[in-house]
C-alpha positions in Angstrom: 0.0 0.0 0.0 1.6 3.4 -1.0 2.3 5.9 1.7 -0.2 8.7 1.7 2.3 11.2 3.1 4.5 11.0 0.0 1.8 12.9 -2.0 0.1 12.3 -5.3 1.6 12.3 -8.7 -0.7 15.0 -9.8 -2.4 17.8 -7.7 -5.7 19.1 -9.0 -6.1 22.8 -9.8 -8.7 24.7 -7.8 -12.1 25.0 -9.5 -12.9 28.6 -10.4 -16.5 28.2 -11.4 -17.8 25.6 -9.0 -21.0 26.7 -7.5 -22.2 28.8 -10.5 -25.4 28.0 -12.4 -24.4 26.6 -15.8 -26.8 26.0 -18.6 -26.9 22.5 -20.2 -25.8 22.4 -23.9 -28.0 21.1 -26.7 -27.3 17.8 -28.4 -24.1 17.9 -30.5 -24.2 18.4 -34.2 -23.6 15.4 -36.2 -20.2 15.8 -37.9 -18.8 13.2 -40.2 -15.3 11.9 -39.7 -13.8 13.9 -42.6 -15.0 17.3 -41.0 -13.6 16.3 -37.6 -10.3 15.2 -39.1 -9.9 18.6 -40.7 -10.5 20.5 -37.4 -7.4 21.7 -35.4 -6.6 19.6 -32.3 -6.0 21.2 -29.0 -4.9 19.5 -25.8 -6.7 20.4 -22.5 -5.9 19.6 -18.9 -8.1 17.6 -16.5 -8.6 19.1 -13.1 -9.4 16.7 -10.2 -11.8 17.5 -7.4 -10.4 14.8 -5.1 -7.0 14.1 -3.6 -7.9 10.6 -2.4 -9.4 8.0 -4.5 -11.0 4.6 -3.6 -12.3 1.7 -5.6 -15.8 2.0 -4.0 -16.3 5.7 -4.3 -17.1 7.8 -7.5 -14.6 10.6 -8.1 -15.1 13.8 -10.1 -12.9 15.7 -12.6 -13.5 18.8 -14.7 -12.3 20.1 -18.1 -12.6 23.7 -19.4 -12.9 24.7 -23.1 -12.5 28.1 -24.8 -15.3 27.3 -27.2 -18.7 25.7 -26.9 -18.2 21.9 -27.1 -20.7 19.1 -27.3 -21.1 15.9 -25.4 -19.1 13.0 -27.0 -21.1 10.5 -28.9 -19.0 7.6 -27.8 -20.6 6.3 -24.5 -17.9 3.9 -23.6 -14.8 5.4 -21.9 -12.8 2.8 -19.9 -9.3 1.8 -19.3 -7.9 -1.2 -17.5 -7.9 0.7 -14.2 -10.6 3.4 -14.5 -14.2 3.4 -15.8 -15.9 6.6 -16.8 -19.5 6.5 -15.5 -21.0 9.8 -16.8 -20.0 12.9 -18.7 -22.0 16.2 -18.5 -21.2 19.2 -20.8 -22.3 22.7 -19.6 -22.1 26.2 -21.0 -20.5 28.5 -18.4 -20.3 32.2 -18.0 -17.3 33.5 -20.0 -14.2 33.7 -17.8 -10.6 33.0 -17.8 -11.3 29.3 -17.5 -13.4 29.1 -20.7 -17.0 29.3 -22.0 -17.9 25.7 -21.5 -16.9 22.8 -19.3 -17.3 19.0 -19.0 -17.8 17.2 -15.6 -16.4 13.7 -15.7 -17.5 11.2 -13.0 -15.4 8.0 -12.9 -14.8 5.0 -10.6 -11.3 3.5 -10.1 -11.3 -0.3 -10.7 -8.3 -1.2 -8.6 -5.9 0.2 -6.1 -2.5 1.5 -6.9 -1.6 3.7 -9.9 -4.6 4.2 -12.3 -4.7 6.0 -15.7 -7.7 8.2 -16.5 -8.8 7.5 -20.2 -8.1 10.1 -22.8 -11.4 11.8 -23.8 -12.2 13.7 -27.0 -14.6 16.7 -27.3 -15.4 18.8 -30.4 -16.9 22.1 -31.2 -17.7 23.8 -34.5 -14.1 25.0 -34.8 -11.9 22.8 -32.6 -11.3 19.3 -31.6 -10.1 18.9 -27.9 -8.2 15.9 -26.4 -7.6 15.5 -22.7 -4.1 15.0 -21.4 -3.3 11.6 -19.9 -3.6 11.6 -16.1 -2.4 9.2 -13.5 -4.0 8.9 -10.0 -3.1 7.0 -6.9 -6.0 4.8 -5.7 -6.3 3.6 -2.1 -8.5 1.1 -0.3 -9.7 1.0 3.4 -7.4 -0.7 5.8 -8.1 -2.5 9.0 -6.7 -0.6 12.0 -5.2 -2.1 15.1 -5.7 1.2 16.9 -9.4 0.6 17.5 -11.7 -2.4 18.5 -15.5 -3.0 18.4 -17.5 -5.4 20.6 -21.2 -6.1 21.2 -21.7 -7.6 24.7 -25.2 -9.0 25.6 -26.0 -9.2 29.3 -27.2 -12.8 28.7 -27.4 -15.1 25.7 -30.6 -17.0 26.6 -33.8 -15.0 26.5 -37.6 -15.5 26.0 -39.7 -14.2 23.1 -40.6 -10.6 23.9 -38.1 -10.3 26.8 -35.8 -7.2 26.5 -32.1 -7.9 26.6 -29.4 -5.3 26.9 -26.5 -5.4 24.5 -23.6 -3.0 25.2 -21.6 -1.5 22.3 -17.9 -1.0 23.2 -15.7 1.0 20.8 -12.1 1.7 21.9 -10.0 4.0 19.8 -6.5 5.4 20.6 -6.4 7.7 17.5 -6.5 11.5 17.8 -10.2 12.5 17.8 -9.5 15.7 15.9 -8.4 13.7 12.8 -11.5 11.5 12.6 -14.5 12.2 10.4 -17.5 10.5 8.7 -18.2 7.5 10.9 -20.1 4.6 9.3 -21.7 2.1 11.6 -24.7 0.0 10.4 -25.3 -3.2 12.4 -27.3 -5.6 10.3 -29.7 -6.5 13.2 -31.0 -2.9 13.0 -32.8 -4.0 9.8 -34.0 -7.4 11.0 -37.8 -7.4 11.1 -37.7 -10.1 13.8 -35.7 -7.8 16.2 -37.0 -4.7 17.8 -34.2 -2.2 18.6 -34.5 0.5 21.3 -31.7 2.8 22.4 -32.5 4.4 25.7 -32.1 8.1 26.5 -28.8 9.0 28.0 -28.6 9.9 31.6 -24.8 10.4 31.7 -23.3 13.8 32.8 -23.0 16.4 30.1 -19.2 16.1 29.9 -19.4 12.4 29.1 -22.1 12.6 26.3 -21.2 12.3 22.7 -23.4 12.1 19.6 -23.1 8.9 17.6 -24.6 7.9 14.2 -25.6 4.2 14.2 -27.9 2.3 11.9 -29.3 5.5 10.4 -30.1 6.9 13.9 -28.6 9.8 15.8 -28.1 8.8 19.4 -26.2 9.9 22.4 -23.4 7.6 23.7 -20.9 7.8 26.6 -17.3 8.9 25.9 -14.6 8.2 28.4 -11.3 9.8 27.5 -8.0 8.2 28.2 -6.3 10.0 31.1 -2.9 9.2 29.7 -3.8 10.6 26.2 -6.2 13.4 26.3 -6.3 13.8 22.5 -7.3 10.2 21.8 -10.9 9.4 21.2 -11.0 7.0 24.1 -13.7 4.5 24.9 -17.3 4.9 23.6 -20.1 2.8 25.1 -23.8 2.6 24.1 -26.5 0.5 25.7 -28.8 -1.1 23.1 -32.0 -3.1 24.0 -33.2 -5.9 21.7 -36.5 -7.7 21.8 -37.1 -10.8 19.6 -40.5 -11.5 18.1 -40.1 -15.2 17.6 -38.2 -18.2 19.0 -35.0 -19.6 17.5 -31.3 -19.0 17.3 -30.4 -15.4 16.3 -26.9 -14.3 15.3 -25.9 -10.7 15.6 -23.6 -10.7 12.5 -20.1 -9.2 12.5 -20.5 -5.4 12.2 -18.1 -3.2 10.3 -17.1 0.2 11.8 -15.4 2.5 9.3 -14.1 6.1 9.8 -12.0 8.5 7.8 -8.7 9.9 9.2 -6.9 13.0 7.9 -3.3 12.2 6.9 -2.1 15.8 7.3 -3.5 18.4 9.6 -6.3 18.2 12.2 -9.6 19.9 12.9 -11.7 20.3 16.1 -13.7 17.1 16.8 -16.6 18.9 18.4 -16.1 22.5 17.4 -19.7 23.6 18.1 -20.0 21.7 21.4 -23.2 20.1 20.2 -23.9 16.4 20.3 -24.7 15.9 16.6 -22.1 18.3 15.2 -19.0 16.4 16.0 -16.6 14.8 13.5 -18.6 11.6 13.4 -21.4 13.4 11.5 -19.2 15.6 9.2 -18.6 14.5 5.7 -15.0 14.3 4.6 -13.6 17.2 2.4 -12.6 15.6 -0.9 -9.8 18.1 -1.3 -8.2 16.9 1.8 -5.8 14.0 2.0 -7.3 11.2 4.2 -7.4 7.5 4.6 -10.3 5.1 5.5 -9.8 2.7 8.4 -12.1 0.1 9.8 -12.6 -2.7 12.4 -15.0 -5.6 12.8 -16.9 -6.9 15.8 -17.2 -10.6 16.5 -20.6 -12.2 15.8 -22.8 -12.9 18.8 -25.3 -15.7 19.1 -28.5 -15.4 21.3 -30.9 -18.3 21.9 -34.6 -17.1 22.1 -36.9 -19.5 23.9 -40.7 -19.6 23.4 -42.9 -18.5 26.2 -44.8 -21.3 28.0 -48.5 -21.3 27.7 -49.9 -18.6 30.0 -52.1 -19.9 32.8 -53.5 -16.4 33.1 -55.5 -14.6 30.5 -54.2 -11.5 28.7 -50.5 -11.6 29.4 -49.3 -8.0 29.7 -46.0 -8.6 27.8 -44.0 -7.3 30.8 -41.1 -9.2 32.4 -39.6 -9.3 35.9 -38.0 -7.4 37.5 -40.8 -4.9 37.3 -42.1 -2.3 39.8 -45.3 -0.4 39.5 -46.3 2.7 41.5 -49.7 4.3 41.3 -50.9 7.9 41.9 -54.5 9.1 41.7 -55.5 12.8 41.6 -57.7 14.0 43.3 -58.6 11.5 46.0 -61.9 13.3 47.1 -64.3 13.4 44.2 -68.0 13.2 43.2 -69.0 10.4 40.9 -68.5 11.2 37.3 -65.7 13.8 38.0 -62.7 13.5 35.7 -59.6 12.1 37.5 -56.1 11.2 36.5 -54.3 7.9 37.2 -50.5 7.9 36.9 -48.7 4.5 36.6 -45.0 4.6 36.9 -43.4 1.4 35.6 -39.7 0.6 36.3 -37.8 -2.4 35.3 -35.0 -4.0 33.3 -36.3 -2.4 30.1 -36.0 1.1 28.6 -38.8 3.6 28.1 -39.7 2.5 24.6 -40.1 -1.2 25.6 -42.6 -0.8 28.5 -46.2 -0.9 27.5 -49.2 -0.1 29.6 -51.4 -3.2 30.2 -54.9 -3.0 28.9 -56.7 -1.7 32.0 -60.1 -2.3 30.5 -59.4 -6.1 30.7 -59.1 -5.9 34.5 -62.3 -7.1 36.1 -62.1 -4.7 39.0 -61.9 -1.6 36.7 -64.1 -2.0 33.7 -67.4 -1.9 35.5 -67.4 0.8 38.2 -64.7 2.9 36.4 -64.9 4.6 33.0 -61.3 4.7 31.6 -60.1 6.7 28.6 -58.6 4.4 26.0 -56.0 7.1 25.1 -53.1 7.7 27.5 -50.0 9.8 27.5 -46.5 8.3 28.0 -43.6 10.1 29.7 -40.0 9.2 30.1 -38.3 8.6 33.4 -34.8 7.4 34.1 -35.8 3.8 34.9 -38.8 3.3 32.7 -42.1 5.0 31.7 -44.8 7.0 33.3 -48.4 6.5 31.9 -51.2 8.9 32.5 -54.8 7.8 32.1 -58.0 9.8 32.6 -60.9 8.0 34.2 -64.3 8.6 36.0 -65.8 6.8 39.0 -69.4 5.7 38.3 -70.6 4.4 41.7 -70.4 5.6 45.3 -69.6 2.0 46.3 -66.0 2.7 45.3 -63.9 3.1 48.4 -60.5 2.9 46.8 -58.8 2.7 43.4 -58.3 -1.0 43.4 -55.1 -2.9 43.2 -54.0 -3.6 39.7 -53.0 -7.2 39.0 -50.5 -7.3 36.2 -49.5 -10.7 34.8 -45.7 -10.7 34.3 -43.3 -13.4 33.3 -40.3 -14.3 35.5 -37.4 -15.4 33.1 -35.4 -16.7 36.1 -38.0 -19.3 37.1 -39.7 -19.6 33.7 -43.1 -19.0 35.2 -45.9 -16.4 35.1 -46.5 -14.3 38.2 -48.9 -11.5 39.2 -47.6 -8.1 40.1 -50.1 -6.5 42.5 -50.1 -2.8 43.3 -51.3 -1.1 46.4 -54.9 0.2 46.5 -55.4 3.9 46.9 -58.1 5.1 49.3 -60.7 7.4 47.8 -63.6 9.4 49.2 -66.5 9.3 46.6 -69.7 11.2 47.2 -72.9 11.3 45.2 -73.6 13.8 42.4 -76.9 15.6 42.3 -78.4 13.0 44.6 -77.3 10.0 42.4 -75.3 7.1 43.8 -74.3 5.7 40.4 -74.1 6.9 36.8 -75.2 4.5 34.0 -72.6 3.8 31.4 -75.0 4.6 28.6 -74.7 8.3 29.5 -71.2 8.3 28.0 -70.9 8.0 24.3 -68.9 4.9 23.2 -68.7 3.5 26.8 -71.1 0.7 26.2 -70.5 -2.0 23.6 -73.3 -2.7 21.1 -73.4 -6.2 19.8 -73.2 -6.3 16.0 -73.7 -9.5 14.0 -70.7 -11.3 12.7 -71.3 -11.9 9.0 -68.8 -14.7 8.3 -69.5 -18.3 9.2 -72.7 -20.4 9.3 -75.0 -21.3 12.1 -75.2 -24.7 13.7 -77.3 -27.5 12.4 -80.9 -27.8 13.7 -82.1 -30.9 15.6 -84.8 -33.1 14.1 -88.2 -32.0 15.3 -90.9 -34.4 16.4 -93.7 -35.2 14.0 -97.1 -33.4 13.8 -98.9 -36.6 14.6 -97.1 -37.1 17.9 -97.7 -33.5 18.9 -101.5 -33.9 18.2 -101.6 -37.1 20.1 -100.0 -35.5 23.2 -102.3 -32.5 22.9 -105.4 -34.7 22.8 -104.2 -36.7 25.7 -103.8 -33.5 27.8 -107.1 -32.1 26.7 -109.2 -35.2 27.4 -107.5 -36.3 30.6 -106.9 -32.9 32.1 -108.8 -33.5 35.4 -107.5 -37.1 35.8 -104.0 -35.8 35.2 -104.6 -32.9 37.6 -105.8 -35.3 40.3 -103.0 -37.8 39.6 -100.7 -35.5 41.5 -102.3 -35.6 44.9 -103.3 -39.3 44.5 -99.7 -40.3 43.7 -98.5 -38.0 46.4 -100.7 -39.7 49.0 -99.7 -43.1 47.9 -96.0 -42.4 47.8 -95.8 -40.2 50.9 -95.1 -43.0 53.4 -92.4 -44.5 51.2 -90.9 -41.1 50.7 -90.9 -40.2 54.3 -89.4 -43.5 55.2 -86.7 -43.1 52.6 -86.0 -39.5 53.7 -85.7 -40.6 57.4 -83.3 -43.3 56.4 -81.3 -40.8 54.5 -81.3 -37.9 57.0 -81.2 -39.9 60.4 -78.1 -42.1 60.7 -79.3 -43.6 64.0 -82.7 -44.5 62.5 -80.9 -46.0 59.5 -78.7 -48.0 61.7 -81.6 -49.3 63.8 -83.6 -50.3 60.7 -80.7 -52.1 59.2 -80.1 -54.0 62.4 -83.8 -54.8 62.6 -83.9 -56.1 59.1 -80.8 -58.2 59.7 -82.6 -59.6 62.8 -85.8 -60.4 60.9 -83.8 -62.2 58.2 -81.6 -64.1 60.5 -81.6 -67.9 60.2 -84.2 -69.8 62.2 -81.5 -71.4 64.4 -82.1 -70.2 68.0 -78.5 -69.2 68.7 -78.2 -67.2 65.4 -81.5 -65.5 66.1 -80.3 -64.5 69.6 -77.0 -63.1 68.4 -78.9 -61.0 65.7 -81.2 -59.8 68.5 -78.2 -58.7 70.6 -76.7 -56.8 67.5 -80.1 -55.2 67.1 -80.0 -53.9 70.7 -76.5 -52.6 70.2 -77.6 -50.6 67.1 -80.8 -49.3 68.8 -78.9 -47.9 71.8 -75.8 -46.9 69.8 -73.6 -49.4 71.8 -70.2 -50.8 71.0 -70.2 -54.0 68.9 -69.9 -57.3 70.8 -70.0 -55.7 74.3 -73.7 -56.0 75.1 -74.4 -57.7 78.6 -77.4 -58.7 80.7 -77.2 -55.5 82.8 -77.2 -53.4 79.6 -80.4 -55.0 78.5 -82.0 -54.4 81.9 -81.0 -50.7 82.1 -81.7 -49.7 78.5 -84.9 -51.5 78.1 -86.3 -50.0 81.3 -85.2 -46.5 80.0 -87.5 -46.8 77.0 -90.5 -48.1 79.0 -90.6 -51.7 77.8 -93.1 -53.7 79.9 -91.5 -55.6 82.9 -92.8 -59.0 81.5 -90.8 -58.5 78.3 -87.8 -57.3 80.2 -87.9 -60.5 82.4 -88.2 -62.6 79.2 -85.0 -61.0 77.7 -83.1 -61.4 81.0 -84.1 -65.1 81.2 -82.8 -65.6 77.7 -79.5 -63.9 78.7 -79.2 -66.4 81.6 -80.0 -69.4 79.4 -77.3 -68.2 76.9 -74.7 -67.8 79.6 -75.5 -71.2 81.0 -75.1 -72.8 77.6 -71.8 -71.0 77.0 -70.1 -71.3 80.4 -72.0 -73.9 82.4 -70.8 -77.4 83.0 -73.9 -78.8 81.5 -75.5 -77.5 78.3 -79.2 -77.6 78.6 -81.3 -76.7 75.6 -81.6 -72.9 75.3 -85.1 -71.5 74.6 -85.5 -68.0 73.1 -89.1 -66.9 73.1 -91.1 -64.0 71.6 -88.0 -62.2 70.1 -90.0 -60.8 67.1 -92.7 -59.2 69.2 -90.2 -57.8 71.7 -88.1 -56.3 68.8 -91.1 -54.6 67.4 -91.9 -52.9 70.7 -88.3 -51.8 71.1 -88.3 -50.2 67.7 -91.4 -48.2 68.4 -90.3 -47.1 71.9 -86.7 -46.3 70.9 -87.9 -44.3 67.9 -90.1 -42.1 70.1 -87.3 -41.5 72.5 -84.9 -40.6 69.7 -87.4 -38.1 68.1 -87.9 -36.4 71.5 -84.1 -36.2 72.0 -83.6 -34.7 68.5 -86.4 -32.2 69.2 -84.8 -31.3 72.5 -81.4 -30.9 70.8 -82.8 -28.6 68.1 -84.6 -26.5 70.7 -81.4 -26.3 72.8 -79.2 -25.0 69.9 -81.5 -23.0 67.6 -79.9 -22.0 64.3 -76.3 -22.7 65.4 -75.2 -23.8 61.9 -77.2 -21.1 60.2 -75.7 -18.4 62.3 -72.1 -19.3 61.6 -72.0 -18.4 57.9 -74.3 -15.4 58.4 -72.2 -13.9 61.2 -69.0 -14.6 59.3 -70.3 -12.9 56.2 -71.4 -9.8 58.2 -67.9 -9.7 59.9 -66.1 -9.9 56.6 -68.3 -7.3 55.0 -67.7 -4.9 57.9 -64.0 -5.5 57.7 -63.9 -4.9 54.0 -65.7 -1.5 54.4 -62.8 -0.2 56.4 -60.0 -1.8 54.3 -58.1 -0.3 51.4 -57.6 -3.4 49.3 -60.9 -5.0 50.1 -61.9 -6.9 47.0 -60.9 -10.4 48.4 -62.7 -9.6 51.6 -65.9 -8.8 49.8 -65.6 -12.0 47.8 -65.2 -14.1 50.9 -68.2 -12.3 52.5 -70.3 -13.1 49.4 -69.4 -16.8 49.6 -70.4 -16.8 53.3 -73.8 -15.2 52.6 -74.4 -17.7 49.9 -73.5 -20.5 52.3 -76.1 -19.0 54.7 -78.7 -19.3 52.0 -78.0 -23.0 51.6 -78.2 -23.4 55.4 -81.7 -21.9 55.2 -81.0 -18.7 57.1 -83.1 -15.8 55.8 -82.7 -16.6 52.1 -83.9 -13.3 50.7 -81.7 -11.2 53.0 -78.7 -13.5 52.5 -79.0 -13.3 48.7 -79.3 -9.5 48.9 -76.2 -9.2 51.1 -74.3 -11.6 48.8 -75.3 -9.4 45.8 -74.0 -6.3 47.6 -70.7 -8.0 48.4 -70.3 -9.1 44.8 -71.1 -5.6 43.6 -68.5 -4.0 45.8 -66.0 -6.6 44.6 -66.6 -5.6 41.0 -68.2 -8.9 39.9 -71.3 -7.4 38.3 -72.5 -10.7 36.8 -72.5 -12.5 40.2 -74.1 -9.5 41.8 -77.0 -9.4 39.3 -77.5 -13.2 39.7 -77.6 -12.8 43.5 -80.1 -10.0 43.2 -82.3 -12.1 41.0 -82.2 -14.9 43.6 -83.2 -12.4 46.3 -86.1 -11.2 44.2 -87.5 -14.7 44.3 -88.0 -14.3 48.0 -88.5 -10.5 48.1 -90.3 -9.5 44.8 -91.7 -6.2 46.2 -88.5 -4.9 47.8 -87.8 -1.5 46.1 -84.3 -1.2 47.5 -83.5 -4.6 46.0 -84.7 -3.4 42.6 -82.6 -0.2 43.0 -79.5 -2.4 43.6 -80.3 -4.5 40.5 -80.7 -1.3 38.4 -77.4 0.0 39.7 -75.6 -3.2 38.7 -77.2 -3.4 35.3 -76.3 0.2 34.6 -72.6 -0.5 34.9 -72.5 -3.5 32.5 -70.7 -3.0 29.2 -72.9 -4.7 26.7 -75.7 -2.6 25.3 -78.7 -4.8 24.5 -82.2 -3.3 24.1 -84.6 -4.7 26.8 -87.7 -6.5 25.8 -90.9 -4.6 26.2 -93.6 -6.1 28.4 -97.0 -4.5 29.2 -97.9 -7.0 31.9 -95.5 -7.3 34.8 -93.9 -10.7 35.4 -93.8 -11.9 39.0 -92.3 -15.1 40.3 -94.7 -18.0 39.7 -94.4 -19.3 43.2 -95.7 -16.1 44.6 -98.5 -16.0 42.1 -99.5 -19.6 43.1 -99.7 -18.6 46.7 -101.7 -15.5 46.0 -104.0 -17.5 43.7 -104.7 -20.0 46.5 -105.4 -17.1 49.0 -107.7 -15.3 46.6 -109.5 -18.5 45.7 -110.2 -19.2 49.4 -111.1 -15.6 50.0 -113.5 -15.5 47.1 -115.4 -18.7 48.1 -115.5 -17.5 51.7 -116.9 -14.1 50.7 -119.3 -15.8 48.2 -120.7 -17.9 51.1 -121.1 -14.8 53.2 -122.9 -13.0 50.3 -125.3 -15.9 49.7 -126.0 -16.1 53.4 -126.5 -12.4 54.0 -127.5 -11.1 50.5 -126.5 -7.6 51.5 -125.1 -5.1 49.0 -121.8 -4.6 50.7 -121.3 -8.4 50.7 -122.1 -8.7 47.0 -119.8 -5.7 46.2 -117.0 -7.3 48.3 -117.6 -10.6 46.4 -117.4 -8.8 43.0 -114.2 -7.0 44.0 -112.7 -10.3 45.2 -113.7 -12.0 41.9 -112.0 -9.2 39.9 -108.8 -9.6 41.9 -109.0 -13.4 41.4 -109.3 -12.9 37.6 -106.3 -10.5 37.6 -104.3 -13.0 39.6 -105.2 -15.8 37.1 -104.1 -13.6 34.2 -100.8 -12.8 35.8 -100.3 -16.4 36.7 -100.9 -17.5 33.1 -98.7 -14.8 31.7 -95.8 -15.7 34.1 -96.3 -19.4 33.4 -96.0 -18.9 29.6 -92.9 -16.7 30.0 -91.2 -18.7 32.7 -87.8 -19.9 31.3 -84.4 -20.6 32.9 -82.4 -17.4 33.1 -78.7 -16.9 33.4 -76.0 -14.2 33.7 -72.5 -14.0 32.2 -70.0 -14.1 35.2 -66.6 -13.9 33.4 -64.9 -10.8 32.0 -65.5 -11.7 28.3 -66.9 -14.6 26.3 -67.3 -14.8 22.6 -70.7 -16.2 21.6 -70.6 -18.7 18.8 -73.0 -19.7 16.0 -73.0 -23.3 17.2 -72.1 -25.5 20.2 -68.4 -25.6 19.6 -65.4 -23.3 19.4 -65.0 -24.2 15.7 -68.1 -22.2 14.8 -67.7 -18.5 13.8 -68.5 -15.8 16.3 -72.1 -14.8 16.5 -71.2 -11.1 17.2 -68.2 -9.0 16.4 -67.9 -8.0 20.1 -67.6 -10.3 23.1 -70.3 -10.7 25.8 -69.2 -9.0 29.0 -69.7 -9.7 32.7 -73.3 -9.0 33.8 -75.1 -9.7 30.5 -78.5 -11.4 31.2 -80.0 -14.1 29.0 -82.6 -16.9 28.7 -81.3 -20.5 28.3 -83.2 -22.2 25.6 -81.3 -25.5 25.1 -78.1 -27.3 26.3 -75.8 -29.6 24.4 -73.0 -31.0 26.5 -71.1 -28.0 27.9 -72.7 -25.5 25.6 -76.0 -23.6 25.9 -78.2 -21.9 23.4 -79.1 -18.5 24.9 -81.5 -15.8 23.9 -80.8 -12.1 24.7 -83.5 -9.6 25.7 -83.8 -8.5 22.0 -84.5 -12.1 20.9 -81.1 -12.6 19.3 -79.6 -16.1 19.9 -76.1 -17.5 20.3 -74.2 -20.4 21.9 -71.9 -20.0 24.9 -70.0 -22.4 27.3 -72.4 -22.9 30.2 -69.6 -22.9 32.8 -68.9 -19.2 32.0 -72.4 -18.2 33.2 -74.5 -18.5 36.3 -77.9 -20.1 35.8 -80.9 -19.0 38.0 -83.4 -21.3 39.5 
């Protein structure tokens, strides 16, 4: 490689007209060879615009003429070492240089000494030939004075996990001689890799601008204390995030920079980050060399994420810290508020995303959140600001956010839970809640999904079968009506016996022993042993330990006649003599069957009395446990900040009290209140419906149901009904009462024949008819209802996940429906506007 400091063979003359506005010449006149040959020939010099030439960079030369010349017709101008790429001919302003000029752009083909081809130009009066010109062509050289490395913090990551890769560039060359940095890592252009360079937090004196991959960033520069003029060490943190699993290789990266051979200029003359020598283009009139270095390739293994056990993975990774701030903390419902979420972790500002808050069950029902949010930078992550409104005075705190994150150390998903923020929420204009439909776009209207086909229909029964069943019901109405009480009367003893055997373990034990005694073999000894086992079962005695004294004491306690007691004691003595006596007389066991029947009757009466006494002694002990526990948990939750889990436990306790038979209407109401405060609108609505079965005229209960319905997300038009629908059970009871009242008043009217009696009878008859109409209306409309109790569920056009969605939008928590049909784990539901779809039954709560 020739030494740059020895100079070039030729030095270009300065360009006198560069920067003027030349005018392009017209196409040259066609001249035949004879005319050109007769023109005088003049040699012209070629002036170079560069001092340094490279095989991969186009160079420029210029030739001036004293007459107007035309562009050469020959388009190929090439030597063994130089190829001319383009020639442009211009008319210039008349000057000492000439009246026209030609700009020649050429590319050297090899390093070393190169010869620029001789070019010919012609005018109307002169033929011009350029002088031969030699140039020295260089090529970039690898420098030992600098090194480049990319160092990842780890080489095994998961899909979506940010990984830090530090760039280290060490350079001992004088910084004032360096210009035009070129650094373009190939992974910057990889579509499977997201690249984020964080904002610098280094002190001002350590910051330096750096061009990399088409970006202008700020890196850290540490000068060498032993050589203040040297560039020193430059470091830059780069964060990568991979979109798919596999083995990724960060290819070897080339760093190239130009270095002046003679002279030096200020590296950062303007003291600005992006005006240093890295960003300045090299002056082609200066003598310089190009030096470079390479980094070693780096391999990173990207593992796939395991299947998330939690829904809606946030895409965030441990370590992560979340800090919440709410302003203001004392508000009226509906007032605009601001939530600030500060996320900090092992990822830069550009790689932290705000989890979708609308998917969190404790937020999307009693809070109205703005989908748009602002993002601010902070040193360790990002700050997100979200506007929201509170829609119910039941809110006591901004709830804890539960953010699903992935722990790459353990390879498992975890939940990051924030602290709840206490709030004081007051009513607005006397209202305790604001319906979602007051805010445009807050509710979700269900729109039909056009793609996909609906499920196949089941085969219907034939018309003949339906007509036969209809005739059977019409002709045999009264026999069928009376069949109920007749069958009830006949089956009542068996049912009561069966129920007692099921509910009373002692009774079941006695009956089992009595049946074993009755079916014992006829052999006297076997019969006697079965009788003793029977006595042990009746009096709940240990097996095989019954003695003669036990028979005497226990049989006297139940009031068995003395004659029968003596008979049993005599049989005890005969059995003892047969077992232990020297002689073995024949043992006689008499009247065992009749004595056993008496014992069963007397022992049963005693057990019933004992049970009644026990029930009277501890009234409602089991019932009171769940009720009291629910009340205590509800009271504790009202004074707690993060109270959602307490409300949920209280709801379960109140529901347990329902099953124990403790004030079902009140227990269901309290359970609904607890579910409502926990943010589970679907379960709250279901509980209020259950409570309405026992308390249909409770206006406060209806208000609670309206408040829960108003906060549901799905907007479905309600069905219009002129006649109110009351529970059928209550209508049956009122029908019986009005029927008895009517016939009683009718008897009174017939007996007295007074006007007031006849008027009362007429009014009673009118009320009875109204009751019959309401009963028939409720009977015809009575169908099994249900409520969605999960955050979201996509309704399908058939009973399988393979079917297309029935609606473009999912069904949300709290949507009520009527269940028409079930097939396995799927149910056909009908919404209040008569639209139908299929959903998994386990994602809903069915009402009785």
